[in-house]
Short mmCIF file of C-alpha atoms and ligand atoms in Angstrom, two decimals:
data_model
loop_
_atom_site.label_atom_id
_atom_site.label_comp_id
_atom_site.label_asym_id
_atom_site.label_seq_id
_atom_site.Cartn_x
_atom_site.Cartn_y
_atom_site.Cartn_z
CA MET Q 1 53.82 -16.74 24.41
CA ILE Q 2 57.13 -16.79 26.27
CA ARG Q 3 57.50 -19.26 29.16
CA SER Q 4 60.25 -19.49 31.78
CA VAL Q 5 61.37 -23.10 31.50
CA VAL Q 6 63.58 -24.93 34.02
CA ARG Q 7 66.82 -25.73 32.22
CA GLY Q 8 68.94 -26.84 35.19
CA PHE Q 9 69.02 -27.30 38.94
CA GLY Q 10 71.63 -27.77 41.64
CA ALA Q 11 72.22 -27.67 45.38
CA ALA Q 12 74.95 -27.38 47.98
CA LEU Q 13 75.13 -28.21 51.68
CA PRO Q 14 77.74 -27.43 54.33
CA LYS Q 15 80.06 -30.30 55.24
CA ARG Q 16 78.97 -30.47 58.87
CA VAL Q 17 75.83 -32.33 60.01
CA MET Q 18 74.36 -31.53 63.40
CA THR Q 19 72.05 -34.25 64.75
CA ASN Q 20 69.31 -33.80 67.33
CA LYS Q 21 71.52 -35.77 69.74
CA GLU Q 22 74.21 -33.10 69.41
CA MET Q 23 71.53 -30.42 69.89
CA GLU Q 24 70.72 -32.07 73.25
CA THR Q 25 74.23 -31.08 74.39
CA LYS Q 26 73.62 -27.40 73.55
CA VAL Q 27 70.12 -26.64 74.92
CA ASP Q 28 67.49 -28.28 77.11
CA THR Q 29 65.79 -30.33 74.39
CA SER Q 30 65.41 -33.91 73.22
CA ASP Q 31 65.53 -35.81 69.95
CA GLU Q 32 62.02 -37.04 70.78
CA TRP Q 33 60.60 -33.51 71.19
CA ILE Q 34 62.21 -32.20 68.00
CA VAL Q 35 61.11 -35.18 65.88
CA GLN Q 36 57.58 -35.23 67.28
CA ARG Q 37 56.95 -31.47 66.93
CA THR Q 38 58.83 -30.79 63.68
CA GLY Q 39 59.94 -33.99 61.89
CA ILE Q 40 63.55 -32.73 61.95
CA HIS Q 41 66.28 -35.33 62.64
CA GLN Q 42 69.35 -33.32 61.61
CA ARG Q 43 70.45 -30.12 59.90
CA TYR Q 44 73.62 -28.90 58.15
CA ILE Q 45 75.63 -26.09 59.77
CA ALA Q 46 78.07 -23.89 57.85
CA GLY Q 47 81.67 -24.05 59.04
CA GLU Q 48 84.61 -21.74 58.63
CA GLY Q 49 84.85 -20.44 55.06
CA GLU Q 50 81.32 -21.57 54.22
CA THR Q 51 79.02 -18.59 53.64
CA THR Q 52 75.74 -17.84 51.89
CA ALA Q 53 77.70 -16.74 48.79
CA SER Q 54 80.00 -19.78 48.77
CA LEU Q 55 77.08 -22.20 49.15
CA GLY Q 56 75.11 -20.25 46.53
CA GLU Q 57 78.07 -20.36 44.15
CA SER Q 58 78.36 -24.16 44.52
CA ALA Q 59 74.63 -24.63 43.87
CA ALA Q 60 74.88 -22.30 40.85
CA ARG Q 61 77.83 -24.22 39.40
CA ALA Q 62 75.92 -27.50 39.80
CA ALA Q 63 72.89 -26.00 38.01
CA LEU Q 64 75.05 -24.61 35.18
CA ALA Q 65 76.77 -27.97 34.70
CA ARG Q 66 73.47 -29.82 34.61
CA ALA Q 67 72.07 -27.32 32.09
CA ASP Q 68 75.28 -27.55 30.01
CA LEU Q 69 75.62 -23.76 30.21
CA THR Q 70 78.33 -21.33 31.30
CA PRO Q 71 77.93 -18.02 33.17
CA ASP Q 72 78.26 -16.32 29.74
CA ASP Q 73 74.84 -17.77 28.87
CA LEU Q 74 73.09 -16.04 31.80
CA ASP Q 75 71.84 -12.47 31.89
CA LEU Q 76 70.19 -12.30 35.33
CA ILE Q 77 70.98 -13.62 38.81
CA ILE Q 78 68.50 -13.34 41.67
CA VAL Q 79 69.49 -14.58 45.11
CA ALA Q 80 66.77 -15.10 47.69
CA THR Q 81 68.34 -14.74 51.12
CA SER Q 82 67.85 -13.17 54.54
CA THR Q 83 71.42 -14.01 55.58
CA PRO Q 84 73.59 -12.14 53.07
CA ASP Q 85 77.40 -12.24 53.35
CA ASN Q 86 77.32 -8.45 53.81
CA THR Q 87 74.60 -5.84 54.20
CA PHE Q 88 75.83 -4.76 50.77
CA PRO Q 89 76.90 -5.40 48.06
CA ALA Q 90 74.20 -7.92 47.29
CA THR Q 91 75.11 -11.60 47.64
CA ALA Q 92 73.88 -12.01 44.04
CA VAL Q 93 76.60 -9.63 42.83
CA ASN Q 94 79.15 -11.47 44.98
CA ILE Q 95 78.11 -14.76 43.33
CA GLN Q 96 78.13 -13.11 39.90
CA ASN Q 97 81.76 -12.15 40.57
CA ARG Q 98 82.67 -15.62 41.88
CA LEU Q 99 81.27 -17.05 38.62
CA GLY Q 100 83.44 -14.64 36.63
CA MET Q 101 80.38 -13.05 35.05
CA ARG Q 102 80.96 -9.43 33.97
CA HIS Q 103 77.67 -8.73 32.20
CA GLY Q 104 73.95 -8.77 32.97
CA ALA Q 105 72.32 -7.86 36.29
CA ALA Q 106 72.26 -9.42 39.75
CA PHE Q 107 70.28 -8.53 42.85
CA ASP Q 108 69.02 -10.02 46.12
CA MET Q 109 65.45 -10.67 47.10
CA GLN Q 110 64.37 -10.65 50.71
CA ALA Q 111 61.12 -12.40 51.54
CA VAL Q 112 62.52 -14.72 54.22
CA CYS Q 113 61.19 -18.29 53.85
CA SER Q 114 59.08 -17.27 50.82
CA GLY Q 115 62.18 -15.78 49.16
CA PHE Q 116 62.63 -18.51 46.56
CA VAL Q 117 58.98 -18.35 45.49
CA TYR Q 118 59.28 -14.55 45.22
CA ALA Q 119 62.54 -14.86 43.25
CA VAL Q 120 61.11 -17.39 40.78
CA ALA Q 121 58.05 -15.16 40.29
CA THR Q 122 60.33 -12.15 39.69
CA ALA Q 123 62.63 -13.98 37.26
CA ASP Q 124 59.55 -15.23 35.40
CA ALA Q 125 58.23 -11.65 35.11
CA TYR Q 126 61.62 -10.45 33.78
CA ILE Q 127 61.73 -13.28 31.24
CA ARG Q 128 58.13 -12.91 30.05
CA GLY Q 129 58.64 -9.12 29.89
CA GLY Q 130 61.65 -9.56 27.62
CA LEU Q 131 64.16 -8.15 30.16
CA ALA Q 132 66.09 -11.43 30.49
CA LYS Q 133 66.57 -14.62 28.50
CA ARG Q 134 68.23 -16.86 31.09
CA ALA Q 135 67.97 -16.31 34.83
CA LEU Q 136 69.85 -18.08 37.59
CA VAL Q 137 67.57 -18.17 40.65
CA ILE Q 138 69.25 -19.12 43.90
CA GLY Q 139 67.94 -19.64 47.42
CA ALA Q 140 70.88 -19.58 49.85
CA GLU Q 141 71.02 -19.19 53.63
CA THR Q 142 73.23 -19.49 56.68
CA PHE Q 143 70.55 -19.11 59.36
CA SER Q 144 72.91 -20.74 61.89
CA ARG Q 145 74.69 -17.36 62.01
CA ILE Q 146 71.58 -15.41 63.15
CA LEU Q 147 70.27 -17.96 65.65
CA ASP Q 148 70.30 -17.40 69.37
CA TRP Q 149 72.01 -20.66 70.34
CA SER Q 150 70.65 -20.37 73.88
CA ASP Q 151 66.99 -20.25 72.71
CA ARG Q 152 65.71 -23.82 72.36
CA THR Q 153 62.45 -22.66 70.79
CA THR Q 154 64.28 -21.53 67.63
CA CYS Q 155 67.83 -22.93 67.41
CA VAL Q 156 66.70 -26.54 66.91
CA LEU Q 157 64.63 -25.64 63.85
CA PHE Q 158 66.96 -24.09 61.30
CA GLY Q 159 69.86 -25.16 59.08
CA ASP Q 160 72.08 -23.90 56.27
CA GLY Q 161 72.27 -24.68 52.54
CA ALA Q 162 71.62 -23.47 49.01
CA GLY Q 163 69.75 -24.52 45.89
CA ALA Q 164 69.45 -23.06 42.42
CA ILE Q 165 67.49 -23.35 39.21
CA ILE Q 166 68.09 -21.83 35.77
CA LEU Q 167 65.03 -20.48 33.99
CA GLU Q 168 65.20 -20.01 30.22
CA ALA Q 169 62.87 -18.14 27.83
CA GLN Q 170 61.18 -20.62 25.51
CA LYS Q 171 58.15 -20.28 23.25
CA GLY Q 172 54.99 -21.88 24.60
CA SER Q 173 51.45 -22.28 23.32
CA GLY Q 174 49.87 -20.47 26.27
CA THR Q 175 48.16 -23.60 27.61
CA ASN Q 176 48.78 -25.65 30.77
CA ALA Q 177 50.57 -28.21 28.60
CA ASP Q 178 53.51 -25.79 28.23
CA ARG Q 179 56.68 -26.47 30.16
CA GLY Q 180 57.70 -23.63 32.47
CA VAL Q 181 56.16 -21.36 35.10
CA LEU Q 182 52.37 -21.42 34.65
CA THR Q 183 51.44 -19.04 37.45
CA ALA Q 184 52.86 -17.34 40.54
CA GLN Q 185 50.75 -16.10 43.45
CA LEU Q 186 52.46 -13.77 45.94
CA ARG Q 187 51.08 -12.31 49.18
CA SER Q 188 52.36 -10.40 52.21
CA ASP Q 189 50.91 -8.79 55.32
CA GLY Q 190 53.18 -6.76 57.60
CA ILE Q 191 50.74 -6.82 60.50
CA HIS Q 192 52.41 -10.10 61.47
CA GLY Q 193 55.92 -8.57 61.52
CA ASP Q 194 56.43 -9.20 65.24
CA LYS Q 195 55.75 -12.93 65.08
CA LEU Q 196 58.92 -13.87 63.16
CA TYR Q 197 61.71 -11.34 62.85
CA VAL Q 198 65.37 -10.55 63.52
CA ASP Q 199 65.90 -8.17 66.46
CA GLY Q 200 68.60 -6.10 64.78
CA GLY Q 201 69.52 -4.38 61.55
CA PRO Q 202 71.68 -1.67 59.98
CA SER Q 203 69.16 1.13 60.48
CA THR Q 204 67.95 0.27 63.99
CA THR Q 205 70.61 -1.34 66.16
CA GLY Q 206 73.54 -1.24 63.76
CA THR Q 207 73.95 -4.97 64.43
CA VAL Q 208 72.86 -8.13 62.67
CA GLY Q 209 70.56 -9.35 65.46
CA HIS Q 210 69.07 -12.74 66.21
CA LEU Q 211 66.02 -14.58 64.93
CA ARG Q 212 62.95 -14.39 67.18
CA MET Q 213 59.77 -16.36 66.60
CA GLU Q 214 56.45 -16.96 68.24
CA GLY Q 215 56.28 -20.44 66.76
CA ARG Q 216 52.74 -21.22 67.85
CA GLU Q 217 51.46 -17.96 66.27
CA VAL Q 218 53.23 -18.70 62.98
CA PHE Q 219 51.92 -22.25 63.02
CA LYS Q 220 48.35 -20.99 63.52
CA HIS Q 221 48.43 -19.01 60.26
CA ALA Q 222 50.59 -21.33 58.14
CA VAL Q 223 48.19 -23.95 56.78
CA GLY Q 224 45.44 -21.43 55.90
CA MET Q 225 47.82 -19.09 54.09
CA ILE Q 226 49.54 -21.92 52.20
CA THR Q 227 46.30 -23.51 51.04
CA ASP Q 228 44.90 -20.10 49.97
CA VAL Q 229 47.77 -19.39 47.54
CA ILE Q 230 47.73 -22.92 46.19
CA GLU Q 231 44.01 -22.69 45.55
CA ALA Q 232 44.65 -19.33 43.85
CA ALA Q 233 47.19 -21.06 41.57
CA PHE Q 234 44.62 -23.75 40.73
CA GLU Q 235 42.04 -21.07 39.92
CA ALA Q 236 44.47 -19.04 37.77
CA THR Q 237 45.38 -22.07 35.65
CA GLY Q 238 42.18 -24.14 35.69
CA THR Q 239 44.03 -27.03 37.34
CA THR Q 240 43.10 -29.09 40.41
CA ALA Q 241 44.87 -31.04 43.13
CA ASP Q 242 44.47 -34.17 40.99
CA ASP Q 243 46.67 -32.64 38.28
CA VAL Q 244 49.61 -32.02 40.63
CA ASP Q 245 52.42 -34.58 40.28
CA TRP Q 246 54.58 -33.12 43.08
CA LEU Q 247 53.97 -30.69 45.91
CA VAL Q 248 57.33 -29.18 46.91
CA PRO Q 249 56.62 -27.16 50.04
CA HIS Q 250 58.85 -24.90 52.09
CA GLN Q 251 60.33 -27.22 54.69
CA ALA Q 252 59.55 -25.66 58.07
CA ASN Q 253 57.66 -28.33 59.93
CA ARG Q 254 56.43 -31.78 58.95
CA ARG Q 255 53.09 -31.11 60.66
CA ILE Q 256 52.49 -27.97 58.55
CA ILE Q 257 53.42 -29.86 55.36
CA ASP Q 258 51.12 -32.80 56.15
CA GLY Q 259 48.28 -30.51 57.27
CA SER Q 260 48.44 -28.43 54.08
CA ALA Q 261 48.57 -31.50 51.80
CA LYS Q 262 45.61 -33.06 53.63
CA LYS Q 263 43.52 -29.88 53.39
CA LEU Q 264 44.24 -29.66 49.64
CA GLY Q 265 43.57 -33.36 49.00
CA ILE Q 266 47.12 -34.03 47.76
CA PRO Q 267 48.25 -37.53 48.82
CA LEU Q 268 51.42 -37.60 50.95
CA ASP Q 269 53.26 -39.81 48.43
CA LYS Q 270 53.17 -36.82 46.07
CA VAL Q 271 54.78 -34.50 48.62
CA VAL Q 272 58.56 -33.96 48.67
CA VAL Q 273 59.79 -33.84 52.27
CA THR Q 274 63.39 -32.98 53.19
CA VAL Q 275 62.82 -31.18 56.50
CA ASP Q 276 63.95 -34.38 58.25
CA VAL Q 277 67.51 -34.02 56.92
CA HIS Q 278 67.83 -30.30 56.12
CA GLY Q 279 65.80 -28.67 58.89
CA ASN Q 280 64.32 -25.28 57.95
CA THR Q 281 66.75 -23.60 55.54
CA SER Q 282 64.41 -20.67 54.82
CA ALA Q 283 64.76 -19.50 51.18
CA ALA Q 284 67.00 -22.47 50.36
CA SER Q 285 64.51 -25.14 51.40
CA ILE Q 286 62.45 -25.35 48.19
CA PRO Q 287 65.38 -25.48 45.72
CA LEU Q 288 67.12 -28.02 48.00
CA ALA Q 289 63.97 -30.16 47.96
CA LEU Q 290 63.59 -29.72 44.17
CA ASP Q 291 67.18 -30.87 43.67
CA THR Q 292 66.67 -33.89 45.95
CA ALA Q 293 63.56 -35.06 44.11
CA ALA Q 294 64.88 -34.31 40.61
CA VAL Q 295 68.20 -36.08 41.28
CA ASP Q 296 66.50 -39.20 42.67
CA GLY Q 297 64.21 -39.33 39.64
CA ARG Q 298 60.90 -38.47 41.29
CA ILE Q 299 60.41 -35.13 39.48
CA LYS Q 300 60.59 -35.72 35.73
CA LYS Q 301 60.34 -33.52 32.65
CA GLY Q 302 56.69 -32.65 32.05
CA ASP Q 303 55.59 -33.15 35.66
CA LEU Q 304 53.31 -30.52 37.20
CA VAL Q 305 55.11 -29.20 40.29
CA MET Q 306 53.54 -26.93 42.92
CA LEU Q 307 55.90 -24.86 45.07
CA GLU Q 308 54.65 -23.08 48.19
CA ALA Q 309 56.12 -21.15 51.09
CA MET Q 310 55.13 -19.03 54.06
CA GLY Q 311 57.38 -17.13 56.42
CA GLY Q 312 58.52 -13.90 58.09
CA GLY Q 313 56.63 -10.74 57.19
CA PHE Q 314 54.38 -12.61 56.86
CA THR Q 315 55.04 -13.38 53.24
CA TRP Q 316 53.57 -16.35 51.42
CA GLY Q 317 53.17 -17.58 47.88
CA SER Q 318 52.93 -20.40 45.37
CA VAL Q 319 54.40 -21.15 41.96
CA LEU Q 320 53.04 -23.78 39.57
CA ILE Q 321 55.68 -25.10 37.16
CA ARG Q 322 55.55 -27.74 34.48
CA TRP Q 323 59.05 -29.21 34.91
O1 UT7 D 1 59.85 -21.08 58.15
C1 UT7 D 1 59.11 -19.98 58.57
C2 UT7 D 1 57.86 -20.38 59.16
N1 UT7 D 1 58.07 -20.97 60.46
C3 UT7 D 1 57.31 -21.95 60.84
O2 UT7 D 1 56.52 -22.41 60.05
C4 UT7 D 1 57.38 -22.45 62.25
C5 UT7 D 1 56.00 -22.62 62.75
N2 UT7 D 1 55.92 -23.13 64.09
C6 UT7 D 1 56.26 -24.39 64.43
O3 UT7 D 1 56.72 -25.16 63.61
C7 UT7 D 1 55.97 -24.86 65.84
O4 UT7 D 1 55.17 -23.91 66.48
C8 UT7 D 1 57.23 -25.14 66.69
C9 UT7 D 1 57.93 -26.36 66.16
C10 UT7 D 1 58.15 -23.93 66.63
C11 UT7 D 1 56.84 -25.41 68.14
O5 UT7 D 1 55.91 -26.47 68.21
P1 UT7 D 1 54.58 -26.31 69.07
O6 UT7 D 1 53.90 -27.59 69.01
O7 UT7 D 1 53.86 -25.10 68.56
O8 UT7 D 1 55.17 -26.11 70.51
P2 UT7 D 1 54.97 -24.87 71.50
O9 UT7 D 1 55.71 -23.68 71.02
O10 UT7 D 1 53.53 -24.75 71.81
O11 UT7 D 1 55.73 -25.43 72.79
C12 UT7 D 1 55.27 -26.56 73.51
C13 UT7 D 1 56.18 -26.81 74.69
C14 UT7 D 1 56.45 -25.56 75.51
O12 UT7 D 1 56.48 -25.95 76.86
P3 UT7 D 1 55.21 -25.64 77.82
O13 UT7 D 1 55.03 -24.16 77.76
O14 UT7 D 1 54.07 -26.40 77.21
O15 UT7 D 1 55.66 -26.16 79.14
C15 UT7 D 1 57.84 -25.15 75.10
O16 UT7 D 1 58.54 -24.46 76.11
O17 UT7 D 1 57.47 -27.26 74.24
C16 UT7 D 1 58.50 -26.47 74.83
N3 UT7 D 1 59.61 -26.38 73.90
C17 UT7 D 1 60.60 -27.29 73.83
N4 UT7 D 1 60.83 -28.42 74.51
C18 UT7 D 1 61.92 -29.14 74.17
C19 UT7 D 1 59.83 -25.42 72.96
N5 UT7 D 1 60.96 -25.69 72.28
C20 UT7 D 1 61.45 -26.85 72.81
C21 UT7 D 1 62.57 -27.63 72.49
N6 UT7 D 1 62.76 -28.77 73.19
N7 UT7 D 1 63.45 -27.33 71.51
#
């Protein structure tokens, strides 16, 4: 059977770091409150000339270099983002053009913080279905541009950045020993649409709008939804928490990450945490965390890696990959 195997990975961050101390000068908050409630110490904020497409392009180039490939070797680009450079054309097509790629297909995927999980699942389906041989999957965001910088309940939480992986069709045996995506579990439920949303859009206000969140409401659902899709991934593959080498969660809140790992029985030393330095970068948070842990040597070839995310929609999902 065909498997979608990780051939490369890369990441990019804006130049500018904003610490919690600096945040104290913008809204009525404190380093102590932010660290205690979220685990965030700093985040990166895009500056002039830095956009979702430019960050995505840099992450893509890093992934291509690491995979020893050129854009000619790709035939699909999927960009997970809720902060596109323009309403259209898709940021994926923008990045395709920046890479000088004149063939194949490129499109965006919008599932907010679960976007990267959705995009990996989609690329995997294209590859296993024979529609693509090598897919560049990017999560890229500039949430700083849709934040209400006077709302302390949201502006302290988010940051900007991008990460990418390249998935390649390779023959597998059909067992859990195969490298590549072993299962993807996707869920959504629009009844929760008013708990985390942007209060504008092309078809309603004709504006971009700002992010609004009932944080406590989101928090209430997060751990249960995350553990459900991870347990579904275990069931689909006949694996257990003991088999997982690395849990790479969406980085929204340290308390949600720790609570989910505890409920699943995954020890914290097997959990990749970057929320402290990146903040919540929505669809970029998982590929940024993957890059961090693969570069520093924690995630190695053959490791069993569980990705999970939950966010606006609500959407939520998991992907189990043998790296
Ligand atoms: O990535 C997509 C998914 N998103 C998430 O997973 C986010 C989920 N939610 C959360 O992470 C948490 O709910 C937050 C971090 C957003 C908030 O933490 P919390 O423990 O749920 O706090 P809270 O909203 O219950 O607020 C507690 C208090 C409130 O004051 P009162 O009403 O108790 O007097 C807030 O007004 O903290 C206050 N507060 C702040 N204080 C200082 C809210 N934001 C701030 C702030 N600085 N930035």
